[in-house]
Short mmCIF file of N, CA and C in Angstrom, two decimals:
data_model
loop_
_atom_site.label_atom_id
_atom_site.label_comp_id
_atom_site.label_asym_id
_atom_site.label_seq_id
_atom_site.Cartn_x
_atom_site.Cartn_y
_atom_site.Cartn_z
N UNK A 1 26.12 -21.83 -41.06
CA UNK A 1 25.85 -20.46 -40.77
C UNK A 1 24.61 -20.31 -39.90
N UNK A 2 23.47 -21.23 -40.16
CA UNK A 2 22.41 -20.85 -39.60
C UNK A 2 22.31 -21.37 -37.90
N UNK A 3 23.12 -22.26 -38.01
CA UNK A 3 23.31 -23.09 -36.64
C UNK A 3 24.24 -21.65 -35.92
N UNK A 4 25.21 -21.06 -36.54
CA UNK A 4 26.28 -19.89 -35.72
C UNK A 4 25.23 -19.39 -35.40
N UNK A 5 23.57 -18.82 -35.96
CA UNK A 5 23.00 -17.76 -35.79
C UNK A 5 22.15 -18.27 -34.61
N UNK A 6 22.03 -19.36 -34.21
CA UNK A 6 21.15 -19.81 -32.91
C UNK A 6 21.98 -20.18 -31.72
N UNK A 7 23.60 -20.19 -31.95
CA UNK A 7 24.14 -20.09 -30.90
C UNK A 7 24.77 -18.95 -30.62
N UNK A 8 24.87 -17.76 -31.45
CA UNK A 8 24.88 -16.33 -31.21
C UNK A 8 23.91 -16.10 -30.34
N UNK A 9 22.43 -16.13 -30.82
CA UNK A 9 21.86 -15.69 -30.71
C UNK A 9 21.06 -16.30 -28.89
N UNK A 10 21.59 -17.38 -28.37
CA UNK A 10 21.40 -18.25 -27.38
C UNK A 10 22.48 -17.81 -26.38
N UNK A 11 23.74 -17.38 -26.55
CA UNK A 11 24.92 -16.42 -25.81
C UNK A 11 24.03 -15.46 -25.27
N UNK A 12 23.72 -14.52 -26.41
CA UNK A 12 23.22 -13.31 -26.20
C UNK A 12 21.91 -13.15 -25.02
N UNK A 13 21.08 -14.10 -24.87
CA UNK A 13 19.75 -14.86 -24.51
C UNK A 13 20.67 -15.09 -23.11
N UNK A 14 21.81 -15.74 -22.42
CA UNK A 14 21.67 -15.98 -21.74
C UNK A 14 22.51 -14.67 -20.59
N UNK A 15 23.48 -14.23 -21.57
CA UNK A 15 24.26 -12.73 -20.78
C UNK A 15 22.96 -11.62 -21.00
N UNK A 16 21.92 -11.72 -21.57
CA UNK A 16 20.54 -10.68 -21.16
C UNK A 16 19.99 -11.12 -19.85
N UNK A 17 19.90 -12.52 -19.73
CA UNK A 17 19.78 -13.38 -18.17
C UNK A 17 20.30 -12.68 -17.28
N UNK A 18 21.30 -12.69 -17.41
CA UNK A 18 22.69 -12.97 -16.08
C UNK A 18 22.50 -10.98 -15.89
N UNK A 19 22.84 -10.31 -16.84
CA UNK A 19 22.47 -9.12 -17.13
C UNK A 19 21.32 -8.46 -16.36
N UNK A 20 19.88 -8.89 -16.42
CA UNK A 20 19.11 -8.92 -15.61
C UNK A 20 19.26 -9.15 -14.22
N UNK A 21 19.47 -9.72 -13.59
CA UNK A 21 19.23 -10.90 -12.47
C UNK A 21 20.29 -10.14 -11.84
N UNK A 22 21.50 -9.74 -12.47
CA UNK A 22 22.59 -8.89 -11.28
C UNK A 22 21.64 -7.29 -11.42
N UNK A 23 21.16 -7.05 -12.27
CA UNK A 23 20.52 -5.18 -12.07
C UNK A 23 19.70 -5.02 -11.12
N UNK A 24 18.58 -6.29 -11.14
CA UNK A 24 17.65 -6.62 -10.28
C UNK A 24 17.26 -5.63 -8.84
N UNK A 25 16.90 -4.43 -8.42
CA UNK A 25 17.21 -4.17 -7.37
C UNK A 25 15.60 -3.72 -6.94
N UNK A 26 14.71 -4.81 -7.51
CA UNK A 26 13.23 -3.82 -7.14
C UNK A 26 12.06 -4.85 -7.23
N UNK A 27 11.03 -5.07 -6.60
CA UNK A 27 9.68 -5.74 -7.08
C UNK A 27 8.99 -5.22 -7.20
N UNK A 28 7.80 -5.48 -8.09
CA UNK A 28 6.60 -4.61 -8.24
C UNK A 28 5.54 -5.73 -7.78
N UNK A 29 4.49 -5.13 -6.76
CA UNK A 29 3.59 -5.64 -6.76
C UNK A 29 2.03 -4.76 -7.00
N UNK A 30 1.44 -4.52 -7.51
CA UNK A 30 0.16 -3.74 -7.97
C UNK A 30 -1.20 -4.16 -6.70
N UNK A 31 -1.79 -3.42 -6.90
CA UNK A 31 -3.09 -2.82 -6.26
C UNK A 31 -4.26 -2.70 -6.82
N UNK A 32 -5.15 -3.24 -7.18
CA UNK A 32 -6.25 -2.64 -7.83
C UNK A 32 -7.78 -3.74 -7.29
N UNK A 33 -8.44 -2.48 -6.39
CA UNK A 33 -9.99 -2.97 -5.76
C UNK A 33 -10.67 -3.87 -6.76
N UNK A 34 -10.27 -4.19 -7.85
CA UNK A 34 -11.13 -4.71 -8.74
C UNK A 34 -10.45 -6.54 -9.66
N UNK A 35 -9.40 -6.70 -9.17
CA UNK A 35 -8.83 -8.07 -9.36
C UNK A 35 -8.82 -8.57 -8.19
N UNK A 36 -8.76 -9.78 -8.40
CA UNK A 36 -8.39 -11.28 -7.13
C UNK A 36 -7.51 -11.08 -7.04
N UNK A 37 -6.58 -11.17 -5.43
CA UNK A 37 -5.56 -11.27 -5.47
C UNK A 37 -4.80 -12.39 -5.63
N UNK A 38 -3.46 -12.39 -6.09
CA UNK A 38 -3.06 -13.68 -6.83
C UNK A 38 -1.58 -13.27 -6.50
N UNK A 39 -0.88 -13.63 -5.00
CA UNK A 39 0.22 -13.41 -4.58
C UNK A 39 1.49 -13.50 -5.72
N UNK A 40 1.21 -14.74 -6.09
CA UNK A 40 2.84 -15.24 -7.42
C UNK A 40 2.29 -14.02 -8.13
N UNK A 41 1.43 -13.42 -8.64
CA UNK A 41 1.83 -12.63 -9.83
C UNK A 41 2.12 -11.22 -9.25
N UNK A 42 2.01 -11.05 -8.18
CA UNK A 42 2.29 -9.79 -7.75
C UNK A 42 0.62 -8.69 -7.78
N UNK A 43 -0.57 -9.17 -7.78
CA UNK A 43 -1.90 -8.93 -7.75
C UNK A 43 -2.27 -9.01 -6.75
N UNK A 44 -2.69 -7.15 -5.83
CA UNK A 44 -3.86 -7.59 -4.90
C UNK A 44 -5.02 -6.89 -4.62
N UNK A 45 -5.86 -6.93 -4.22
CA UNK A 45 -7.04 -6.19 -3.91
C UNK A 45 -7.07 -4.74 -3.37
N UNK A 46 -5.89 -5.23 -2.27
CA UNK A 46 -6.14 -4.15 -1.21
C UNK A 46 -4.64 -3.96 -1.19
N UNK A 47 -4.33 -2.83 -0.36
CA UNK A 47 -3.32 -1.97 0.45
C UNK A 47 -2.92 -2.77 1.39
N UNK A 48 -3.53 -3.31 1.91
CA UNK A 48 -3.43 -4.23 3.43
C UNK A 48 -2.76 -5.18 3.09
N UNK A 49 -3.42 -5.92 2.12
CA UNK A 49 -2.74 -7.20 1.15
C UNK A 49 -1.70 -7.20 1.10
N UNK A 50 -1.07 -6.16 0.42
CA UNK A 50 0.17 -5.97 -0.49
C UNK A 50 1.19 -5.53 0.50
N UNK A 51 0.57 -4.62 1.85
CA UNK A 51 1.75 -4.55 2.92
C UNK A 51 2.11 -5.55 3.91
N UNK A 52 1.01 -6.44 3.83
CA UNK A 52 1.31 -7.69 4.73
C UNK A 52 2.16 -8.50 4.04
N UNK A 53 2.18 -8.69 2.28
CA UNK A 53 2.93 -9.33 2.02
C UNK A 53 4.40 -8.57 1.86
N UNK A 54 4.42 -7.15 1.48
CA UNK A 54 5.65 -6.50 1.32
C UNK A 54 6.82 -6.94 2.83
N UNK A 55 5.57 -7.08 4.35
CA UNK A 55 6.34 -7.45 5.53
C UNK A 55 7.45 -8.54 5.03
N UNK A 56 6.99 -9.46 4.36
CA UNK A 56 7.64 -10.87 4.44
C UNK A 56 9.22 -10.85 3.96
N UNK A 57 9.00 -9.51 3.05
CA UNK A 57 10.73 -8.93 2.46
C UNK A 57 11.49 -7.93 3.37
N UNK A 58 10.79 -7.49 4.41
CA UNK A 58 11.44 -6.29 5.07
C UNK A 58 13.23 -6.69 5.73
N UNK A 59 13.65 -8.06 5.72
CA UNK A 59 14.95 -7.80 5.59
C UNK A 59 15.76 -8.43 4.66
N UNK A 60 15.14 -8.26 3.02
CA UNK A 60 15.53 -8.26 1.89
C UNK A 60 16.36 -6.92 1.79
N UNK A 61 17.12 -6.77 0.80
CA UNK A 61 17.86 -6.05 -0.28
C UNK A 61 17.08 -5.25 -1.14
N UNK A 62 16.29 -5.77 -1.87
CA UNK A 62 16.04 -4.94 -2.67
C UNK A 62 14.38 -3.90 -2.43
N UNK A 63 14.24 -2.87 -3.35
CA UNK A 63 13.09 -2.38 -3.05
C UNK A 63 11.80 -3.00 -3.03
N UNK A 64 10.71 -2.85 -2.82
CA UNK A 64 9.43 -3.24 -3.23
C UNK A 64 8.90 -2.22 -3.52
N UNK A 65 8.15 -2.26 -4.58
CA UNK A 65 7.48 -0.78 -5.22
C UNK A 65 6.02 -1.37 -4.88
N UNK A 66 5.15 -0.63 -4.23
CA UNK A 66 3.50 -0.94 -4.25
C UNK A 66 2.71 0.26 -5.30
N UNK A 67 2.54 -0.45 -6.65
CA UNK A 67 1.61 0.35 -7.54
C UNK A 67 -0.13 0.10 -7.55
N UNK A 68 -0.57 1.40 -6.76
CA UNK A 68 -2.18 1.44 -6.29
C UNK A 68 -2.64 2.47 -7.71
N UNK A 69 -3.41 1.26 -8.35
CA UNK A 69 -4.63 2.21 -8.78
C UNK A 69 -5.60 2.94 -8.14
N UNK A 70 -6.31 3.64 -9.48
CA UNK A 70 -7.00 5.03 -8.25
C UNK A 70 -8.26 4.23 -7.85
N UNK A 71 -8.79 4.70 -7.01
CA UNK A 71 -10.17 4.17 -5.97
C UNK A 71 -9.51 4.78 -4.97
N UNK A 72 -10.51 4.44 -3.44
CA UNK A 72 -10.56 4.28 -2.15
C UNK A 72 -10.01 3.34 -1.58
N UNK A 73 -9.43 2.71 -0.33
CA UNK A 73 -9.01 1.69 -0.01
C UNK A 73 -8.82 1.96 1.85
N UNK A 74 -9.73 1.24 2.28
CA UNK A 74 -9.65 1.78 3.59
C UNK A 74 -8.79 0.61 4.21
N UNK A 75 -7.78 1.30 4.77
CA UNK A 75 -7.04 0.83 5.61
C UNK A 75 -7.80 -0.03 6.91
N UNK A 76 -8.74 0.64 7.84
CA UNK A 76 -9.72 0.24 8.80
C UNK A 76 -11.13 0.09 8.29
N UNK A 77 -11.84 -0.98 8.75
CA UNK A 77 -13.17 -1.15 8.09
C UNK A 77 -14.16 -0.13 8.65
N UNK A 78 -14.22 0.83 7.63
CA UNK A 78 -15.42 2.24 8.37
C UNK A 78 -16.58 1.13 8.76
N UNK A 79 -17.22 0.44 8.16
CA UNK A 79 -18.61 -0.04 8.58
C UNK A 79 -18.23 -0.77 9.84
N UNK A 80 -17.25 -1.23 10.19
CA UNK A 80 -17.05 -1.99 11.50
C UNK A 80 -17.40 -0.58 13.15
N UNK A 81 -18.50 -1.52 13.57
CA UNK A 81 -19.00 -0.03 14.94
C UNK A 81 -18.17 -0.65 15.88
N UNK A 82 -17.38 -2.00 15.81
CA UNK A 82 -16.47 -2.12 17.49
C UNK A 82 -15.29 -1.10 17.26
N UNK A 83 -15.15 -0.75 18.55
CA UNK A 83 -14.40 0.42 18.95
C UNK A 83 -12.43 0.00 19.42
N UNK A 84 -11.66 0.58 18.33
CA UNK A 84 -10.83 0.23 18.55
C UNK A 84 -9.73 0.60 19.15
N UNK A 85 -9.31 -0.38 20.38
CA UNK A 85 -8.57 0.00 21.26
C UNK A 85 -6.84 -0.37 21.23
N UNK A 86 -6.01 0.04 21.82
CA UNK A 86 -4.45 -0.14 21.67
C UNK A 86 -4.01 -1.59 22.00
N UNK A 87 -3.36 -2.01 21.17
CA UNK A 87 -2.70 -3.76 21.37
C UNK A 87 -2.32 -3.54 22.88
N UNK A 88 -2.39 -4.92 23.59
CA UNK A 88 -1.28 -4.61 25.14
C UNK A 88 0.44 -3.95 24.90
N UNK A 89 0.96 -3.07 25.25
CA UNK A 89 1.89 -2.61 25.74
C UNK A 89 1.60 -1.47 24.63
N UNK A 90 0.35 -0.96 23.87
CA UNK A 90 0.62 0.52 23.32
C UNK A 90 -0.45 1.21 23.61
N UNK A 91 -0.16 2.56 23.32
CA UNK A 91 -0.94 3.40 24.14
C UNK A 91 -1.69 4.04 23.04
N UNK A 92 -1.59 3.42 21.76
CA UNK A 92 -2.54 4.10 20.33
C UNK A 92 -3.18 2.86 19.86
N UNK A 93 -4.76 3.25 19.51
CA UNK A 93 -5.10 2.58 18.51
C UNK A 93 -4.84 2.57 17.30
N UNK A 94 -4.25 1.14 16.47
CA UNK A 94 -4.02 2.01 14.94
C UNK A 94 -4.97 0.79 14.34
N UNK A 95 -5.46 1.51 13.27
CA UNK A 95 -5.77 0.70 11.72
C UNK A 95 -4.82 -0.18 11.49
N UNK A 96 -3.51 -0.18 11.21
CA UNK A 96 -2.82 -1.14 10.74
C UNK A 96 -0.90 -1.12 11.60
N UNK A 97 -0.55 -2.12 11.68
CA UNK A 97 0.96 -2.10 12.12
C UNK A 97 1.70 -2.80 11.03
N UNK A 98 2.51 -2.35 10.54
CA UNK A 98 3.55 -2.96 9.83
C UNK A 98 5.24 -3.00 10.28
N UNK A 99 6.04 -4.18 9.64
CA UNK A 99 7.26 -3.49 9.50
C UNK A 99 7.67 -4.05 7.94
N UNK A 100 8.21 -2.54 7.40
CA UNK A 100 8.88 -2.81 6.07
C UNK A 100 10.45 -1.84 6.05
N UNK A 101 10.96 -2.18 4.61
CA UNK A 101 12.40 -1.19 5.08
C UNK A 101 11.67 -1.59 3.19
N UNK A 102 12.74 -0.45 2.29
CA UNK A 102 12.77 -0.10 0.87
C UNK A 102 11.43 -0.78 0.59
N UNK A 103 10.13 0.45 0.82
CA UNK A 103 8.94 0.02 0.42
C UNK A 103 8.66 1.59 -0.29
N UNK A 104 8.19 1.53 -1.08
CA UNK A 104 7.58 2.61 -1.87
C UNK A 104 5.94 2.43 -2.16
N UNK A 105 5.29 3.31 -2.07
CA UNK A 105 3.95 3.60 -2.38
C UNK A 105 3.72 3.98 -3.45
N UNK A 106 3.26 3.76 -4.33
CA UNK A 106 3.17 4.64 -5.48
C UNK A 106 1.43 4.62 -6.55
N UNK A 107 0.94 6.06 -6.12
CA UNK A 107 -0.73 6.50 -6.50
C UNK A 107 -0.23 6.39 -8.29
N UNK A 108 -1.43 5.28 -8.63
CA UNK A 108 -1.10 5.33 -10.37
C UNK A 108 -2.04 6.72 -10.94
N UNK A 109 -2.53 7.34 -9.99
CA UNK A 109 -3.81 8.36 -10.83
C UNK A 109 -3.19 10.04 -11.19
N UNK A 110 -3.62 10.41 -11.80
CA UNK A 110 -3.16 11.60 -12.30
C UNK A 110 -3.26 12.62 -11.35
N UNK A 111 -3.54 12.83 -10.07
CA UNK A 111 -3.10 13.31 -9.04
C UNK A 111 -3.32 12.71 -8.14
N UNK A 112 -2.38 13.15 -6.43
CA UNK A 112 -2.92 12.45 -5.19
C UNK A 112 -4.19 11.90 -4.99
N UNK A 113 -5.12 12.62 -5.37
CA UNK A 113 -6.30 12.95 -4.94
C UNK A 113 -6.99 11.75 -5.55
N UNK A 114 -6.43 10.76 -6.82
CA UNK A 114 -7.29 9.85 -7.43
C UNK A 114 -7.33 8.35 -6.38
N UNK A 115 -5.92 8.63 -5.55
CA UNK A 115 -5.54 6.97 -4.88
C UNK A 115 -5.89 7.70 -3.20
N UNK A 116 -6.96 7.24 -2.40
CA UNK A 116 -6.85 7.53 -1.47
C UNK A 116 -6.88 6.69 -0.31
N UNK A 117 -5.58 6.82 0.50
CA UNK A 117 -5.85 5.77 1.98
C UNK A 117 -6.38 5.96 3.02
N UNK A 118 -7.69 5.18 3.10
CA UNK A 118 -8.72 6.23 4.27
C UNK A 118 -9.03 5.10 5.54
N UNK A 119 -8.79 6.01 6.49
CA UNK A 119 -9.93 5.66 8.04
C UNK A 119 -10.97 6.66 8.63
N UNK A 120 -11.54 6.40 9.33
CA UNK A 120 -12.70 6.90 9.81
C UNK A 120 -12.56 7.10 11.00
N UNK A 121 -11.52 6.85 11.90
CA UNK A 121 -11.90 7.06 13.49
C UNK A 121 -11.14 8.35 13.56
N UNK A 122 -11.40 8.64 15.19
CA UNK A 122 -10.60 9.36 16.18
C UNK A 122 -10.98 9.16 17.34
N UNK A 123 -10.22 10.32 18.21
CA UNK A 123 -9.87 10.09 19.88
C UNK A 123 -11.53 10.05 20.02
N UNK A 124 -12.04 9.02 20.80
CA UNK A 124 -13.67 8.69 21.68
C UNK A 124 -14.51 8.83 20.31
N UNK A 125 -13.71 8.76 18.98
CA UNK A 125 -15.22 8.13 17.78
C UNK A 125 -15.03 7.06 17.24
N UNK A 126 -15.62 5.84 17.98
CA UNK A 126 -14.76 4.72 16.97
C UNK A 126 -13.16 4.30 17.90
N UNK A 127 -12.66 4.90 18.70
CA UNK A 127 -11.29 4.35 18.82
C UNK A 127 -11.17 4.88 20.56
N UNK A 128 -10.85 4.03 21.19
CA UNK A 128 -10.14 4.26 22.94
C UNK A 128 -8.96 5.00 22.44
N UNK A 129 -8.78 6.38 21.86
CA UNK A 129 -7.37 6.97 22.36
C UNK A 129 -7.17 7.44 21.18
N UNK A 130 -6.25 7.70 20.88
CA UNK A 130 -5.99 9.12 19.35
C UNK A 130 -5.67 7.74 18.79
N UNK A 131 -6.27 7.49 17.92
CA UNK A 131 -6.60 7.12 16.49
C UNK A 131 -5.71 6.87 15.73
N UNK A 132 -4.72 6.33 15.29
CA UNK A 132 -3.89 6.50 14.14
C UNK A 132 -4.07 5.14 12.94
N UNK A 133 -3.86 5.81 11.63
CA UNK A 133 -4.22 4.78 10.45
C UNK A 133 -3.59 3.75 10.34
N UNK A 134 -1.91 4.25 10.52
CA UNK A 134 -0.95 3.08 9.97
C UNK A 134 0.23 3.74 10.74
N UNK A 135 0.87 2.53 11.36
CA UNK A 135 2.20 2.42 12.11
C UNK A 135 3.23 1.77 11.81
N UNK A 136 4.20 2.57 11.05
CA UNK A 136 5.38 1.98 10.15
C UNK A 136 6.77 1.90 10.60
N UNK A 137 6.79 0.84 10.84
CA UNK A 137 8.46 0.40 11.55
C UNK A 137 9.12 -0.30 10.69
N UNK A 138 10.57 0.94 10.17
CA UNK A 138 11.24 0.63 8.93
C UNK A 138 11.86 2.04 8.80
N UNK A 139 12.65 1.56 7.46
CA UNK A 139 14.04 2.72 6.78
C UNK A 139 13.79 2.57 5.57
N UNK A 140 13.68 3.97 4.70
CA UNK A 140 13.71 3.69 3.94
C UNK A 140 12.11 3.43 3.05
N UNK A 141 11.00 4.34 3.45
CA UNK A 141 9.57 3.43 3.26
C UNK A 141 9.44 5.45 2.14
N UNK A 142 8.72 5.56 0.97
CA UNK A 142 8.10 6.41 0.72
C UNK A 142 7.02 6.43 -0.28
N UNK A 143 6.29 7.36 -0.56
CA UNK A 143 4.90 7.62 -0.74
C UNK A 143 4.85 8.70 -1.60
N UNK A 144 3.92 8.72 -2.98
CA UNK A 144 4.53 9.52 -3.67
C UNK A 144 2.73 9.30 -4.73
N UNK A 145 2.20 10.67 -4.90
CA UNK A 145 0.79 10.77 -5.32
C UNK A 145 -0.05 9.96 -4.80
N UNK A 146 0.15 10.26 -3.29
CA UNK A 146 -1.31 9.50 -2.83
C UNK A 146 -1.70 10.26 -1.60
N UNK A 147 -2.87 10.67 -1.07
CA UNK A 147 -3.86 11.05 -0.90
C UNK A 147 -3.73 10.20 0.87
N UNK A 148 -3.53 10.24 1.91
CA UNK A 148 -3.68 9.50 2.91
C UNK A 148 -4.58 10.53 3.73
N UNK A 149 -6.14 9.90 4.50
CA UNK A 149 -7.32 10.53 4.90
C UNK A 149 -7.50 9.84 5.74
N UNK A 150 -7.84 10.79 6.80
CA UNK A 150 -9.05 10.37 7.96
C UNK A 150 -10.37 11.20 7.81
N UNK A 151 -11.42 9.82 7.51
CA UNK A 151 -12.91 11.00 7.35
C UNK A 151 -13.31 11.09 8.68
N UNK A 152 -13.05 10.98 9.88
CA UNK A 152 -13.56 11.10 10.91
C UNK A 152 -15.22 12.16 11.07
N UNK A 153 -14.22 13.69 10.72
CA UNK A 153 -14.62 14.49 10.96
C UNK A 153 -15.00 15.00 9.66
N UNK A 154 -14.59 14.73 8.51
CA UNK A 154 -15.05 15.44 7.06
C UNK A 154 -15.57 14.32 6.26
N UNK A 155 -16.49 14.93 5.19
CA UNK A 155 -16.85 13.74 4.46
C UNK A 155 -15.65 13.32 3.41
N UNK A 156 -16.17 12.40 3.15
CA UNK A 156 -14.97 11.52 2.00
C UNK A 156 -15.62 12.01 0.23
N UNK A 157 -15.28 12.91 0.13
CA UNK A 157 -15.75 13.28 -1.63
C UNK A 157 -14.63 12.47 -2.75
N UNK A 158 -15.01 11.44 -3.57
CA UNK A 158 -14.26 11.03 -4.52
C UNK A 158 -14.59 11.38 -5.33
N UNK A 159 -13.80 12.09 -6.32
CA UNK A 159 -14.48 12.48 -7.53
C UNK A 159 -14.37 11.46 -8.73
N UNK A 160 -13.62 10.57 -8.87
CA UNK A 160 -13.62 9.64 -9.48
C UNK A 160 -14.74 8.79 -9.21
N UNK A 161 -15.40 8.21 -8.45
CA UNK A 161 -16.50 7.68 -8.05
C UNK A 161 -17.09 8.31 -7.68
N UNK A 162 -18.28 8.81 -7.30
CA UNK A 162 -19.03 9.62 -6.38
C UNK A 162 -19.65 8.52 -5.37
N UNK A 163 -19.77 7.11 -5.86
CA UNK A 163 -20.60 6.06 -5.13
C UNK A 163 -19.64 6.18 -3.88
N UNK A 164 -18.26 5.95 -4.03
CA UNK A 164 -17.31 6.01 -2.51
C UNK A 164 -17.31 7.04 -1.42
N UNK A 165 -18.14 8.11 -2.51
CA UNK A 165 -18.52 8.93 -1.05
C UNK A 165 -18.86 8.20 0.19
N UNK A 166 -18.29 9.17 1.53
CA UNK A 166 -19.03 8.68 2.59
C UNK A 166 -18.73 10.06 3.65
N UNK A 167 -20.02 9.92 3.96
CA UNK A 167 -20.45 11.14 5.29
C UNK A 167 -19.42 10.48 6.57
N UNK A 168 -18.93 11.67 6.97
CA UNK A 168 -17.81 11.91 8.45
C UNK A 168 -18.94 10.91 9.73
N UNK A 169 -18.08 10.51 10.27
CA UNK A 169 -18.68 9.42 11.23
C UNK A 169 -19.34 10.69 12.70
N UNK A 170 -18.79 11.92 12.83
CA UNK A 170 -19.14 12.26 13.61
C UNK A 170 -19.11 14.07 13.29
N UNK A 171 -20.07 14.86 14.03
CA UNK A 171 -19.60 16.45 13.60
C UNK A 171 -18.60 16.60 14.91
N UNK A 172 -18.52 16.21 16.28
CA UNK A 172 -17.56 16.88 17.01
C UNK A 172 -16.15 16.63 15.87
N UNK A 173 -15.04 17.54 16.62
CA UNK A 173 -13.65 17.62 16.20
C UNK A 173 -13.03 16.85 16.86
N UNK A 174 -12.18 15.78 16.23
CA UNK A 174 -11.06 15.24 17.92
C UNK A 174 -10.12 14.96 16.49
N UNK A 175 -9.37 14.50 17.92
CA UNK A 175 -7.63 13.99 17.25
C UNK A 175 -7.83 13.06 16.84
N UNK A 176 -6.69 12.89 15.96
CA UNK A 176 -6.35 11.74 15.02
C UNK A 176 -5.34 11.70 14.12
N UNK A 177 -4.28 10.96 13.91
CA UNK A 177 -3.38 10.53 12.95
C UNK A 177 -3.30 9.77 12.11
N UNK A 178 -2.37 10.07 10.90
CA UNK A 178 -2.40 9.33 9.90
C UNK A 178 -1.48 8.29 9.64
N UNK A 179 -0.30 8.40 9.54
CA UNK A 179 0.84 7.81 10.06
C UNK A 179 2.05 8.21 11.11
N UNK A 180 2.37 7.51 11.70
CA UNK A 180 3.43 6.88 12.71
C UNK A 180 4.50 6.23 12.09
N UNK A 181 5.96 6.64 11.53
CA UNK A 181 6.66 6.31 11.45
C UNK A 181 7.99 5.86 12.23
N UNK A 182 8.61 4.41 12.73
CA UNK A 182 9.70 4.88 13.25
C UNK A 182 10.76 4.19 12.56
N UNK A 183 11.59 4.23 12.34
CA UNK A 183 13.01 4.06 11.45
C UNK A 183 14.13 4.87 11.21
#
């Protein structure tokens, strides 16, 4: 009897397997400014991190979910003063280029306002040409309680930290974008 109950129970163990592995339609990889990142476990520091590695699936099947704890996370390095100009053959500077397809964003904080994705430039502050944060080439990409900022022109108030404050790089007004999607 007790032997039936470990090969019951070893069936069951392996159609929960198989069970799994066909439902399968998603990864999680997490975000948080305050761990090492540690690719196999799905751990990274930054935003940047986690979309450079999300690239490597963009013509996978299934989703990738990116779960950001709350903080700041600048897409472009505000303290960096070189001035950033458009790759050869584009006519925008951006903070970041990606391509992903079934990528999700997802702010872990109890409103937008706790997860925020920030740059600092615009057109002649910081950047040769209108400015944009992030340039997303893909189907299928969304974003859901999070907070995406340019402090160019306004200061950066976190209320969760107050230390992440940071004063607007400039008082004139100019252009600037946040994202560029094409898919």
């Amino acid at each position: 009897m007790h032997i039936r109950k470990q090969i019951i129970a070893f069936i069951v163990f392996l159609v929960s397997i198989t069970v799994c592995s066909q439902e399968q339609k998603e990864r999680d990889f997490f975000v948080n400014r305050e761990v090492k990142t540690n690719i196999e476990k799905g751990l990274f520091s930054t935003v940047n991190e986690a979309l450079r590695h999300a690239e490597t699936f963009a013509d996978d099947t299934l989703w990738t979910n990116i779960y950001i704890e709350p903080n700041v996370y600048w897409i472009d390095n505000p303290d960096d003063d070189a001035v950033r100009y458009p790759e050869p053959g584009d006519n925008t500077p951006y903070g970041m280029k990606v391509r992903l397809n079934r990528t999700r964003l997802i702010g872990m904080g109890e409103s937008p306002e706790d997860v925020v994705l920030a740059c600092n430039r615009g057109q002649t502050h910081g950047a040769a040409g209108n400015f944009t944060m992030l340039h997303i080439t893909g189907n299928e990409i969304e974003a859901d309680n999070i907070t995406f900022g340019n402090y160019c022109n306004v200061d950066l108030e976190y209320r969760l930290n107050p230390e992440l404050n940071r004063k607007k790089r400039a008082e004139a007004i100019v252009q600037a974008q946040l994202v560029i999607c094409n898919g």
